[in-house]
């Protein structure tokens, strides 16, 4: 939902996510940087292994995605 944030978390594997509902997210990283990005329905995005971050829905509508972690 708009304004909601994930908890801080760490991806220990390579992963990707697929947008189930479009929206705008801000990712905050443990090094103090952040990035705001708009995601489209069905968009596939590769995440960074070992990234420590949280995401916040900064849009005006609900956003959701599916995350796939790739094991080696």
Coordinates of N, CA, C and O in Angstrom, one line a residue:
X1 N 0.8 -1.2 0.0 CA 0.0 0.0 0.0 C 0.9 1.3 0.0 O 2.0 1.2 0.5
X2 N 0.4 2.4 -0.5 CA 1.2 3.6 -0.5 C 1.7 3.9 0.9 O 1.0 3.8 1.9
X3 N 3.0 4.3 1.0 CA 3.6 4.7 2.2 C 4.2 3.5 3.0 O 4.9 3.7 4.0
X4 N 3.8 2.3 2.7 CA 4.4 1.1 3.4 C 5.8 0.8 3.0 O 6.2 1.0 1.8
X5 N 6.6 0.3 4.0 CA 8.0 -0.1 3.7 C 8.2 -1.5 4.1 O 7.5 -2.0 5.1
X6 N 9.1 -2.2 3.4 CA 9.5 -3.5 3.9 C 10.5 -3.3 5.0 O 11.0 -2.2 5.2
X7 N 10.7 -4.4 5.8 CA 11.8 -4.3 6.8 C 13.1 -4.3 6.1 O 13.2 -4.7 4.9
X8 N 14.2 -3.8 6.8 CA 15.5 -4.0 6.2 C 15.8 -5.4 6.0 O 15.4 -6.2 6.9
X9 N 16.4 -5.8 4.9 CA 16.7 -7.2 4.6 C 17.9 -7.4 3.7 O 18.3 -6.4 3.1
X10 N 18.3 -8.6 3.7 CA 19.6 -9.0 3.0 C 19.3 -10.2 2.1 O 18.8 -11.2 2.6
X11 N 19.6 -10.0 0.8 CA 19.4 -11.1 -0.2 C 20.8 -11.9 -0.3 O 21.7 -11.3 -0.7
X12 N 20.8 -13.1 0.2 CA 22.1 -13.9 0.1 C 22.3 -14.6 -1.2 O 23.3 -15.2 -1.4
X13 N 21.3 -14.6 -2.1 CA 21.4 -15.2 -3.4 C 21.0 -14.2 -4.5 O 20.4 -13.2 -4.2
X14 N 21.4 -14.6 -5.7 CA 21.0 -13.8 -6.8 C 19.4 -13.9 -6.9 O 18.9 -14.9 -6.6
X15 N 18.8 -12.8 -7.3 CA 17.3 -12.9 -7.3 C 16.8 -11.9 -8.4 O 17.5 -11.1 -8.9
X16 N 15.6 -12.1 -8.8 CA 14.9 -11.2 -9.6 C 13.5 -11.0 -9.1 O 13.0 -11.8 -8.3
X17 N 12.8 -9.9 -9.5 CA 11.4 -9.7 -9.2 C 10.6 -9.3 -10.4 O 11.2 -8.7 -11.3
X18 N 9.4 -9.6 -10.3 CA 8.4 -9.4 -11.5 C 7.3 -8.6 -10.9 O 6.6 -9.0 -9.9
X19 N 7.0 -7.4 -11.5 CA 5.9 -6.6 -11.1 C 4.5 -7.2 -11.3 O 4.2 -7.5 -12.5
X20 N 3.8 -7.4 -10.3 CA 2.4 -7.9 -10.4 C 1.4 -6.8 -10.5 O 0.3 -6.9 -11.0
X21 N 1.8 -5.7 -9.9 CA 1.0 -4.4 -9.9 C 2.0 -3.3 -10.1 O 3.0 -3.2 -9.4
X22 N 1.8 -2.4 -11.1 CA 2.7 -1.3 -11.3 C 2.8 -0.3 -10.1 O 1.8 -0.2 -9.4
X23 N 3.9 0.4 -10.0 CA 4.0 1.4 -9.0 C 5.4 2.0 -8.9 O 6.3 1.7 -9.7
X24 N 5.6 2.9 -7.9 CA 6.8 3.6 -7.7 C 7.4 3.2 -6.4 O 6.7 3.4 -5.4
X25 N 8.6 2.8 -6.3 CA 9.3 2.4 -5.1 C 10.6 3.2 -4.9 O 11.2 3.6 -5.9
X26 N 10.9 3.4 -3.6 CA 12.2 4.0 -3.3 C 12.9 2.9 -2.5 O 12.4 2.3 -1.5
X27 N 14.1 2.6 -3.0 CA 15.0 1.6 -2.3 C 16.0 2.4 -1.5 O 16.7 3.3 -2.1
X28 N 16.1 2.1 -0.2 CA 17.1 2.7 0.7 C 18.2 1.6 1.0 O 17.8 0.5 1.3
X29 N 19.4 2.0 0.8 CA 20.5 1.0 1.0 C 21.3 1.3 2.3 O 21.3 2.4 2.8
X30 N 22.0 0.3 2.8 CA 22.7 0.4 4.1 C 23.9 1.4 4.0 O 24.4 1.8 5.0
X31 N 24.3 1.8 2.8 CA 25.4 2.8 2.7 C 24.9 4.2 2.7 O 25.6 5.1 2.5
X32 N 23.5 4.4 2.9 CA 23.0 5.7 3.0 C 22.4 6.2 1.6 O 21.8 7.3 1.6
X33 N 22.6 5.5 0.5 CA 22.1 5.9 -0.7 C 20.6 5.4 -0.9 O 20.2 4.5 -0.2
X34 N 20.0 6.0 -1.9 CA 18.6 5.6 -2.2 C 18.4 5.8 -3.7 O 19.1 6.6 -4.3
X35 N 17.4 5.1 -4.2 CA 17.0 5.2 -5.6 C 15.5 5.0 -5.7 O 14.9 4.1 -5.2
X36 N 14.9 5.9 -6.4 CA 13.4 5.9 -6.7 C 13.2 5.4 -8.1 O 13.9 5.8 -9.1
X37 N 12.3 4.5 -8.3 CA 12.1 3.8 -9.6 C 10.6 3.5 -9.8 O 10.0 3.0 -8.9
X38 N 10.1 3.7 -11.0 CA 8.8 3.3 -11.4 C 8.9 1.9 -12.1 O 9.7 1.7 -12.9
X39 N 8.0 1.0 -11.7 CA 8.0 -0.3 -12.2 C 6.7 -0.6 -12.9 O 5.6 -0.2 -12.4
X40 N 6.7 -1.2 -14.1 CA 5.6 -1.6 -14.9 C 5.1 -3.0 -14.6 O 5.8 -3.8 -14.1
X41 N 3.8 -3.2 -14.9 CA 3.2 -4.5 -14.8 C 4.1 -5.5 -15.7 O 4.3 -5.2 -16.8
X42 N 4.5 -6.6 -15.1 CA 5.2 -7.6 -15.8 C 6.7 -7.3 -16.0 O 7.5 -8.2 -16.5
X43 N 7.2 -6.2 -15.5 CA 8.6 -5.9 -15.7 C 9.4 -6.8 -14.8 O 9.1 -7.1 -13.7
X44 N 10.5 -7.3 -15.4 CA 11.4 -8.2 -14.7 C 12.7 -7.4 -14.4 O 13.3 -6.8 -15.2
X45 N 13.1 -7.5 -13.1 CA 14.3 -6.7 -12.6 C 15.2 -7.6 -11.9 O 14.8 -8.4 -11.0
X46 N 16.5 -7.6 -12.2 CA 17.5 -8.4 -11.5 C 17.9 -7.6 -10.3 O 18.2 -6.4 -10.4
X47 N 17.9 -8.2 -9.1 CA 18.4 -7.6 -7.9 C 19.8 -7.9 -7.7 O 20.4 -8.7 -8.4
X48 N 20.4 -7.2 -6.7 CA 21.8 -7.4 -6.4 C 22.0 -8.4 -5.2 O 21.5 -8.1 -4.1
X49 N 22.8 -9.4 -5.5 CA 23.1 -10.4 -4.4 C 23.9 -9.6 -3.3 O 24.7 -8.7 -3.6
X50 N 23.6 -9.9 -2.1 CA 24.3 -9.4 -0.9 C 23.9 -7.9 -0.6 O 24.5 -7.3 0.2
X51 N 22.9 -7.4 -1.3 CA 22.4 -6.1 -1.1 C 21.6 -6.0 0.2 O 20.7 -6.9 0.5
X52 N 21.8 -5.0 1.1 CA 21.1 -4.8 2.3 C 20.2 -3.6 2.0 O 20.8 -2.5 1.7
X53 N 18.9 -3.7 2.1 CA 18.0 -2.6 1.7 C 16.6 -2.8 2.3 O 16.3 -3.8 2.9
X54 N 15.9 -1.7 2.1 CA 14.4 -1.8 2.3 C 13.8 -1.0 1.2 O 14.4 -0.2 0.6
X55 N 12.5 -1.3 0.9 CA 11.8 -0.6 -0.1 C 10.6 0.0 0.4 O 9.9 -0.5 1.3
X56 N 10.2 1.2 -0.1 CA 9.0 2.0 0.4 C 8.2 2.3 -0.9 O 8.7 2.7 -1.9
X57 N 6.9 2.0 -0.8 CA 6.0 2.4 -1.9 C 5.8 3.9 -1.8 O 5.1 4.4 -0.9
X58 N 6.3 4.7 -2.7 CA 6.2 6.1 -2.7 C 5.2 6.6 -3.7 O 5.0 7.8 -3.9
X59 N 4.5 5.6 -4.3 CA 3.4 6.0 -5.3 C 2.1 6.2 -4.6 O 2.0 6.1 -3.4
X60 N 1.0 6.4 -5.4 CA -0.3 6.6 -4.9 C -1.2 5.4 -5.0 O -2.4 5.5 -4.6
X61 N -0.7 4.3 -5.4 CA -1.5 3.0 -5.5 C -0.7 1.9 -4.9 O 0.5 1.9 -4.7
X62 N -1.4 0.8 -4.8 CA -0.8 -0.5 -4.3 C 0.2 -1.0 -5.3 O 0.0 -0.8 -6.5
X63 N 1.3 -1.6 -4.8 CA 2.3 -2.2 -5.7 C 2.6 -3.6 -5.1 O 2.5 -3.8 -3.9
X64 N 2.8 -4.5 -6.0 CA 3.2 -5.9 -5.5 C 4.1 -6.5 -6.6 O 4.1 -6.1 -7.8
X65 N 4.9 -7.4 -6.1 CA 5.8 -8.2 -7.0 C 6.0 -9.6 -6.5 O 5.6 -9.9 -5.4
X66 N 6.5 -10.4 -7.4 CA 6.9 -11.8 -7.0 C 8.4 -11.8 -7.1 O 9.0 -11.3 -8.0
X67 N 9.1 -12.4 -6.1 CA 10.5 -12.5 -6.0 C 10.9 -13.9 -6.2 O 10.4 -14.9 -5.7
X68 N 11.9 -14.1 -7.1 CA 12.5 -15.5 -7.4 C 14.0 -15.4 -7.0 O 14.7 -14.6 -7.5
X69 N 14.4 -16.3 -6.1 CA 15.8 -16.4 -5.7 C 16.4 -17.6 -6.4 O 15.8 -18.6 -6.5
X70 N 17.6 -17.4 -7.0 CA 18.2 -18.4 -7.8 C 19.3 -19.1 -7.0 O 20.3 -18.4 -6.5
X71 N 19.2 -20.3 -6.8 CA 20.2 -21.1 -6.0 C 21.2 -21.7 -7.0 O 20.8 -22.1 -8.1
X72 N 22.4 -21.8 -6.6 CA 23.5 -22.3 -7.4 C 23.8 -23.8 -7.1 O 23.8 -24.1 -6.0

